[in-house]
Coordinates of C-alpha atoms (C1' of nucleotides) in Angstrom, one line a residue:
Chain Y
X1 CA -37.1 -48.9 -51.2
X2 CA -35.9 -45.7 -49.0
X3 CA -32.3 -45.1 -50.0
X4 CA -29.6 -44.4 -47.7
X5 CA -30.2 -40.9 -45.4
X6 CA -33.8 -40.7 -46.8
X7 CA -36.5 -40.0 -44.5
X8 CA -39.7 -41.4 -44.5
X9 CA -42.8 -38.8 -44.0
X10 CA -46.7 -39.0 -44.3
X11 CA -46.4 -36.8 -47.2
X12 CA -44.3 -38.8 -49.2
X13 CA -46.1 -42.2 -47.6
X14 CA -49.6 -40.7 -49.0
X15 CA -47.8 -39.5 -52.6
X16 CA -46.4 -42.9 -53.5
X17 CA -49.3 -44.7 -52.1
X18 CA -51.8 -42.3 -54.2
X19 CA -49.4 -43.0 -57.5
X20 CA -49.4 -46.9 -56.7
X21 CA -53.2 -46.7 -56.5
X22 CA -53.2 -45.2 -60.1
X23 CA -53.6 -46.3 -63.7
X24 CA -54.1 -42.1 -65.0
X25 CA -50.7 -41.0 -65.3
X26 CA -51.4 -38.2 -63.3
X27 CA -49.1 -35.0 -63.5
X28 CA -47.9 -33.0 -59.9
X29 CA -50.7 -31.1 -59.3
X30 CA -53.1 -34.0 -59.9
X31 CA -50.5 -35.5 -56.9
X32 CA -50.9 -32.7 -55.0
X33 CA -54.9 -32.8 -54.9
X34 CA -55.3 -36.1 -54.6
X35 CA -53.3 -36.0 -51.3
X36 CA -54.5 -32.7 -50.3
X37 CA -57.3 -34.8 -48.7
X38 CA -55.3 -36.9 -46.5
X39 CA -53.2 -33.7 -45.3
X40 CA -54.8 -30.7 -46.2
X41 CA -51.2 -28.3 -45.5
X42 CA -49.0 -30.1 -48.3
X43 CA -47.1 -27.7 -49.6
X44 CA -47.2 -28.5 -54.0
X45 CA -43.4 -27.6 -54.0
X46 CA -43.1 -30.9 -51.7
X47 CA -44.8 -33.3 -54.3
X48 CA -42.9 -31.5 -56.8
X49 CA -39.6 -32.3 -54.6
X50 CA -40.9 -35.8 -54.1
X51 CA -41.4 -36.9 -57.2
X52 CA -38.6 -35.2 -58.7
X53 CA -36.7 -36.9 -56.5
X54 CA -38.4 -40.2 -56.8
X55 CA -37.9 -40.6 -60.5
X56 CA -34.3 -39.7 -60.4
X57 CA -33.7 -42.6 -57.5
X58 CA -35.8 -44.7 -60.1
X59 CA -38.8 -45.5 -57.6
X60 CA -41.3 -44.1 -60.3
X61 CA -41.4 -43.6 -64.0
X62 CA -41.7 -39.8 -65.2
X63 CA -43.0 -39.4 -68.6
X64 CA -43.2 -36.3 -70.8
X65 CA -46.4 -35.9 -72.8
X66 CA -48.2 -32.7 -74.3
X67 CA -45.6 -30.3 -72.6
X68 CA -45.5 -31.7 -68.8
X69 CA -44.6 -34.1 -66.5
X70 CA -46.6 -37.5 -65.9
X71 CA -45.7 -39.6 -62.4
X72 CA -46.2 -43.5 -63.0
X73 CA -45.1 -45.4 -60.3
X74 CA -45.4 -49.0 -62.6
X75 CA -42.1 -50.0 -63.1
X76 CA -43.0 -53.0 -65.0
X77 CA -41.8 -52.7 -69.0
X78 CA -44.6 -51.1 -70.7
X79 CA -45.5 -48.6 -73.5
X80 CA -48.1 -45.6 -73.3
X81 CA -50.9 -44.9 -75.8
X82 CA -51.7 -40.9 -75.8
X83 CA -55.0 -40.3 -77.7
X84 CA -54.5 -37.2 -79.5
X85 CA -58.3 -36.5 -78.9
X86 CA -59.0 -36.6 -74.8
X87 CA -55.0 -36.8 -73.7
X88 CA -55.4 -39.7 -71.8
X89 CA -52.7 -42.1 -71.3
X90 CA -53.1 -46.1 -71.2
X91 CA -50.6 -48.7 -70.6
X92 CA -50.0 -51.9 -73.0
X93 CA -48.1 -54.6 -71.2
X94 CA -46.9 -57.9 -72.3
X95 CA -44.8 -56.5 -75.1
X96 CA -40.7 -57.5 -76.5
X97 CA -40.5 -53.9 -77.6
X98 CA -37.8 -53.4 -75.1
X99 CA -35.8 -56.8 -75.8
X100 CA -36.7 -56.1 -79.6
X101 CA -35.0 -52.1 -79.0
X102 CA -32.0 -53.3 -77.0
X103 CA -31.0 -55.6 -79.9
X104 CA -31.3 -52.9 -82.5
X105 CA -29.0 -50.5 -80.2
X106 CA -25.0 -50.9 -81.1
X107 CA -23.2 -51.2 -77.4
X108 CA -20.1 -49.7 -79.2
X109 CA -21.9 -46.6 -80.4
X110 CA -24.6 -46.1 -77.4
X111 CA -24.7 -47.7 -74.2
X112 CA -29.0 -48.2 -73.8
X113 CA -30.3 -47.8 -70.0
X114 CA -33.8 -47.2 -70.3
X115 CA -36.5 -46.8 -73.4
X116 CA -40.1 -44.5 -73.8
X117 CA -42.1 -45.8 -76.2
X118 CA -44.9 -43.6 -76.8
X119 CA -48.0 -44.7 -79.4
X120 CA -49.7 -41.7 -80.8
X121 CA -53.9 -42.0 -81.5
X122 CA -57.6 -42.4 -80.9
X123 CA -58.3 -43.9 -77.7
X124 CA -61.8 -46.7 -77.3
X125 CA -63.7 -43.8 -76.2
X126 CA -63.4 -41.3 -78.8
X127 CA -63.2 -43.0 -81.6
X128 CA -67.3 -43.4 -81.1
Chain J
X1 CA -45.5 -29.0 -99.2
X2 CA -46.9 -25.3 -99.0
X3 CA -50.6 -26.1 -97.0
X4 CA -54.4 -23.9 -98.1
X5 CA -54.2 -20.9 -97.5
X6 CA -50.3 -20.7 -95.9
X7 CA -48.1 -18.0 -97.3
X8 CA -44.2 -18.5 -97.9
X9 CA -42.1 -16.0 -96.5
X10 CA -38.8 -15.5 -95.7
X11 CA -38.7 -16.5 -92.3
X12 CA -40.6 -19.9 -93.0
X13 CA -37.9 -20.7 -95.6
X14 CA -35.1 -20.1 -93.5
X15 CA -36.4 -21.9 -90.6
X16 CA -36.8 -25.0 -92.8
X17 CA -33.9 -24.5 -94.3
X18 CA -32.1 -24.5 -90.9
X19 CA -34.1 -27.8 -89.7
X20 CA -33.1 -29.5 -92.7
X21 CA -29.4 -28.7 -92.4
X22 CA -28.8 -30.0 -88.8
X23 CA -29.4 -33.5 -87.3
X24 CA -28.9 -31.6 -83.6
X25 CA -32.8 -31.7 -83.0
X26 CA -32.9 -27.7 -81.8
X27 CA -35.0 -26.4 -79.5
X28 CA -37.0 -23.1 -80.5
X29 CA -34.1 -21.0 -79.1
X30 CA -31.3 -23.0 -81.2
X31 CA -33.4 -22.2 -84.6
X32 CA -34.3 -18.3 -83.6
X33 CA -30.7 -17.9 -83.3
X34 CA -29.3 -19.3 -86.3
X35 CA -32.1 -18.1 -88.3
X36 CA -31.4 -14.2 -86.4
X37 CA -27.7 -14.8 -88.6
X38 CA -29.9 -13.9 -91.8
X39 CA -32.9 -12.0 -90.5
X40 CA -31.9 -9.9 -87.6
X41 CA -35.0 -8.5 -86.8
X42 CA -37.2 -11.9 -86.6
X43 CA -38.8 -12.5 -83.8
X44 CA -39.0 -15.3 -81.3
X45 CA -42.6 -15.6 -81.3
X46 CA -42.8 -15.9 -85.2
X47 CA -39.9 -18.9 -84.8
X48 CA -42.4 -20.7 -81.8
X49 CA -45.5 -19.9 -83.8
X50 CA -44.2 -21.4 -86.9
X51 CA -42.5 -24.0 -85.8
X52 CA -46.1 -24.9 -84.1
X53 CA -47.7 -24.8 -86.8
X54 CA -45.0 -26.6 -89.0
X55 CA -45.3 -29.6 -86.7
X56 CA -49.2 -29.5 -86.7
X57 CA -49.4 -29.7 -90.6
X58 CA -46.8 -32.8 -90.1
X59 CA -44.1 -30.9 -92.0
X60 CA -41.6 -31.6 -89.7
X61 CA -41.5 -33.7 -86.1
X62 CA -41.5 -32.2 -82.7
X63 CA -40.3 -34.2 -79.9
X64 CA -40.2 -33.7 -76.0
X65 CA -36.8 -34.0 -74.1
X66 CA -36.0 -33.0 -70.3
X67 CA -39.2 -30.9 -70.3
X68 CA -38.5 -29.2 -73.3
X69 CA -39.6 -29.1 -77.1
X70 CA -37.0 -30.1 -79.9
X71 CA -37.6 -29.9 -83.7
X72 CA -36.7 -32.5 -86.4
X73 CA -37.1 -32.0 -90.4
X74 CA -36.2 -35.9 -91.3
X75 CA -39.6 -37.7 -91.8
X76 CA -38.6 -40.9 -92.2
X77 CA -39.1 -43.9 -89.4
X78 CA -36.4 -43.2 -86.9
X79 CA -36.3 -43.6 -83.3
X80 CA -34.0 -41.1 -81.1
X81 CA -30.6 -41.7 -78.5
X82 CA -30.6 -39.2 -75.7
X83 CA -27.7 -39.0 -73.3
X84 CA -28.0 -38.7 -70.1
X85 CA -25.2 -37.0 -69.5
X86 CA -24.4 -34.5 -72.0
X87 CA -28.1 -34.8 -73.3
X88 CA -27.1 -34.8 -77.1
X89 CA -29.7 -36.5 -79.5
X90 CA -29.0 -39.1 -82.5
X91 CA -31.0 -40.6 -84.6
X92 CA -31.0 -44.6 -85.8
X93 CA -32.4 -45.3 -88.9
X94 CA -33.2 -48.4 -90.4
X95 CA -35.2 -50.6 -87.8
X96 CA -38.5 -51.9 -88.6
X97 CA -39.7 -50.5 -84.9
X98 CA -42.9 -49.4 -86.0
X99 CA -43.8 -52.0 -88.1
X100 CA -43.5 -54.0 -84.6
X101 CA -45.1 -51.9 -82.9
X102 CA -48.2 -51.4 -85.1
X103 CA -48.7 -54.8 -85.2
X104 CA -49.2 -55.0 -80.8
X105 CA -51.7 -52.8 -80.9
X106 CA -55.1 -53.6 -80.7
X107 CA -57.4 -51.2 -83.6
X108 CA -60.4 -52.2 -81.6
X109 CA -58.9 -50.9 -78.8
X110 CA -56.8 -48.3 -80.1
X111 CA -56.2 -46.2 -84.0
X112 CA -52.5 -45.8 -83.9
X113 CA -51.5 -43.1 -85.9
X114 CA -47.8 -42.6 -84.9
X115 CA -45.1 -43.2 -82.2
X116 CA -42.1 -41.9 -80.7
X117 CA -39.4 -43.9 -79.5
X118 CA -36.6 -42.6 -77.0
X119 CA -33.8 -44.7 -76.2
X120 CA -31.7 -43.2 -73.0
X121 CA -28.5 -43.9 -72.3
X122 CA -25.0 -42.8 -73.0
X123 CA -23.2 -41.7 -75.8
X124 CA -20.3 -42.6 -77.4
X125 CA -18.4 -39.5 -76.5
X126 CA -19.3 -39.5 -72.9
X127 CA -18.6 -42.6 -72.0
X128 CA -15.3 -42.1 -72.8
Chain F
dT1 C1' -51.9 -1.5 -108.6
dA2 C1' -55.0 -2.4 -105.1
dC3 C1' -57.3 -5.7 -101.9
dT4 C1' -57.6 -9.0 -98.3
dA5 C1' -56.2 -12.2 -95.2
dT6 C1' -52.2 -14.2 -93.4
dA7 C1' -47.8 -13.3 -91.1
dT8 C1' -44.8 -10.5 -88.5
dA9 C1' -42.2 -7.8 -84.7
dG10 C1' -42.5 -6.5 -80.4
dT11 C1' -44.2 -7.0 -76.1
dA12 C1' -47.1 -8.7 -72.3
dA13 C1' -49.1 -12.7 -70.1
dT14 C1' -49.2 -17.4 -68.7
dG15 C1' -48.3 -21.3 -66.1
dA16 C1' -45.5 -25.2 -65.0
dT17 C1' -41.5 -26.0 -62.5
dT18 C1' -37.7 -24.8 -59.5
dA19 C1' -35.4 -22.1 -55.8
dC20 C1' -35.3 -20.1 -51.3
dT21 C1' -35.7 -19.9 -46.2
dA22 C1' -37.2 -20.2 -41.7
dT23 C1' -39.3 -23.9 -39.2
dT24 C1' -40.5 -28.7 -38.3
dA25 C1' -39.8 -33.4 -37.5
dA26 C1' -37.6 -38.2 -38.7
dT27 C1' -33.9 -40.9 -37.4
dG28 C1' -30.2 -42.7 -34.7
dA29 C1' -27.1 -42.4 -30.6
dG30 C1' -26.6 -42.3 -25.8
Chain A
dC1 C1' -36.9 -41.6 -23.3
dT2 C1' -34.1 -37.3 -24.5
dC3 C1' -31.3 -35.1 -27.3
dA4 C1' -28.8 -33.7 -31.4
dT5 C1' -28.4 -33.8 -36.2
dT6 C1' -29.9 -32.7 -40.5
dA7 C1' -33.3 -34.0 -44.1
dA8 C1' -37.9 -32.5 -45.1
dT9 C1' -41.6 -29.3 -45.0
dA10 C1' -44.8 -25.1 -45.8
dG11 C1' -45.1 -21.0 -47.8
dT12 C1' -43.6 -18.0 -51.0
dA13 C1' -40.8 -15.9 -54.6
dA14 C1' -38.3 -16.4 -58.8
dT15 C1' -37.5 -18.6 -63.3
dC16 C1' -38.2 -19.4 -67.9
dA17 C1' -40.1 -21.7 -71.9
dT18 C1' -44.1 -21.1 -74.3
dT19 C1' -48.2 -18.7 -75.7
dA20 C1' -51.3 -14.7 -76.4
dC21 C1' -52.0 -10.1 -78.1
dT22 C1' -52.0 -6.1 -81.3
dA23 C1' -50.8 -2.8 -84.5
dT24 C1' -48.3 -3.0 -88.8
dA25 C1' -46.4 -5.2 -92.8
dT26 C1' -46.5 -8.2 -96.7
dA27 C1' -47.6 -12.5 -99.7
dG28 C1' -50.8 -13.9 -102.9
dT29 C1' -54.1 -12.8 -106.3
dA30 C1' -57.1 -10.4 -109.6

DNA sequence: TACTATATAGTAATGATTACTATTAATGAG
DNA sequence: CTCATTAATAGTAATCATTACTATATAGTA
C-alpha cells in the first residue's frame, strides 16, 4: 500500500479513509472538508498533493467529469453514470466492458493499460 | 444543421471547417490558432463560446483529457486511445461498444443517452 | 434600406489546480 | 530513546484554462 520512501501521516490516513468510506465521487475540495473535521489545519494544497499523488501511484481512481477532478478510491472494474440533470455520479459493477474493450484494441497498434467508460443521462431521481 | 434562431458567420464556418479537417481532437487553443491563419482578428472568447455552444446543440463532440477540453466533428460511434506518454488521441471505429453497453444498463434505473469511452495506454509511436 | 436580435472583439473576472517556501514531523539508524 | 535525514505540511502566491461582460458590428429578414 505505502510505496517505497512514502510517509505515512494523519492527513493522508483521514483522506484515503474519508475516500474509502465514499460512494459520491467527490472532487478535492469535497476531500478537503470532509477531513477538515478530523484536523481542522489541513492545508487544501495537501489533499490536492495527496491525491494527485495517489492516483498517479494508482491507489485511487481519478476521473474527469463536467470540467474537474473526481477521487474514487474503488479500484474494482467499473463504469460511471453522470446524469446530465443533478451531476451525480453512480457506479455499475459486474460488467465485461473491460474484457469486451481489451479484445477490440489491436496490441500492434496500441498497447491498452487502463479504460473510463463514462454513461451519459438521467439518473432514478430526476427522471420523476 | 444551422439551429432556431443561430446565425452563420464566418467564424462559425471556419471553425467547423477546421474540426472537420483534423482527427487531432484540438483543444480551444489548437482551433483559435488555426482559425487566426484566415481571420486574424477573431477572438479567443468567440472560438470557446462557439465551440460551447456547437457541442451543446450536439453539432460536434467535446471530450475531457488531462483536465482539459478537446473538440471532435466525427459523430459517428467511436471510442478514443490516449497516450500516456505523448498524450496524442486516435480514434477506433467500428466496434459495437455502445450497443454493449446500452444493453447493461438498467432504464428503470437509469435513461442512457450517450457515453464516452477512453482507452489509455501507449501509442504505436511511443512505444517504439 | 432599415430593423432587430445575435454574434463579435477585446478585456476583465473567475476558479480550479499547481507551485513555492519556511517549518514540521515520520522514519530509520545508532 | 535520541538524533539526523528528508518527505510532508500549512499557508500563500502564481498559473492558466475557461467564462463573463460590454460596447460595437453584422446576419437575417421584411
Amino acid at each position: 500500500m505505502i510505496t517505497i520512501n512514502e510517509r505515512l501521516t494523519p492527513q493522508k490516513i483521514k483522506i484515503i479513509e474519508f475516500l474509502k468510506g465514499t460512494t459520491s465521487h467527490p472532487t478535492a475540495e469535497d476531500v478537503y472538508k470532509n477531513v477538515k473535521k478530523s484536523i481542522p489545519c489541513i492545508s487544501l494544497g495537501t489533499v490536492y498533493r495527496n491525491l494527485g499523488q495517489m492516483a498517479q501511484r494508482g491507489q485511487i481512481r481519478r476521473l474527469e467529469v463536467e470540467g474537474g477532478f473526481r477521487y474514487d478510491a474503488d479500484l474494482s472494474s467499473h463504469l460511471h453514470l453522470v446524469c446530465k440533470k443533478c451531476g451525480s455520479i453512480s457506479d455499475m459493477h459486474d460488467v465485461r466492458i473491460f474484457d469486451f474493450i481489451k479484445k477490440k484494441t489491436n496490441p500492434g497498434k496500441f498497447i491498452a493499460q487502463g479504460a473510463e467508460v463514462t454513461i451519459f443521462g438521467i439518473c432514478k431521481n430526476c427522471k420523476k
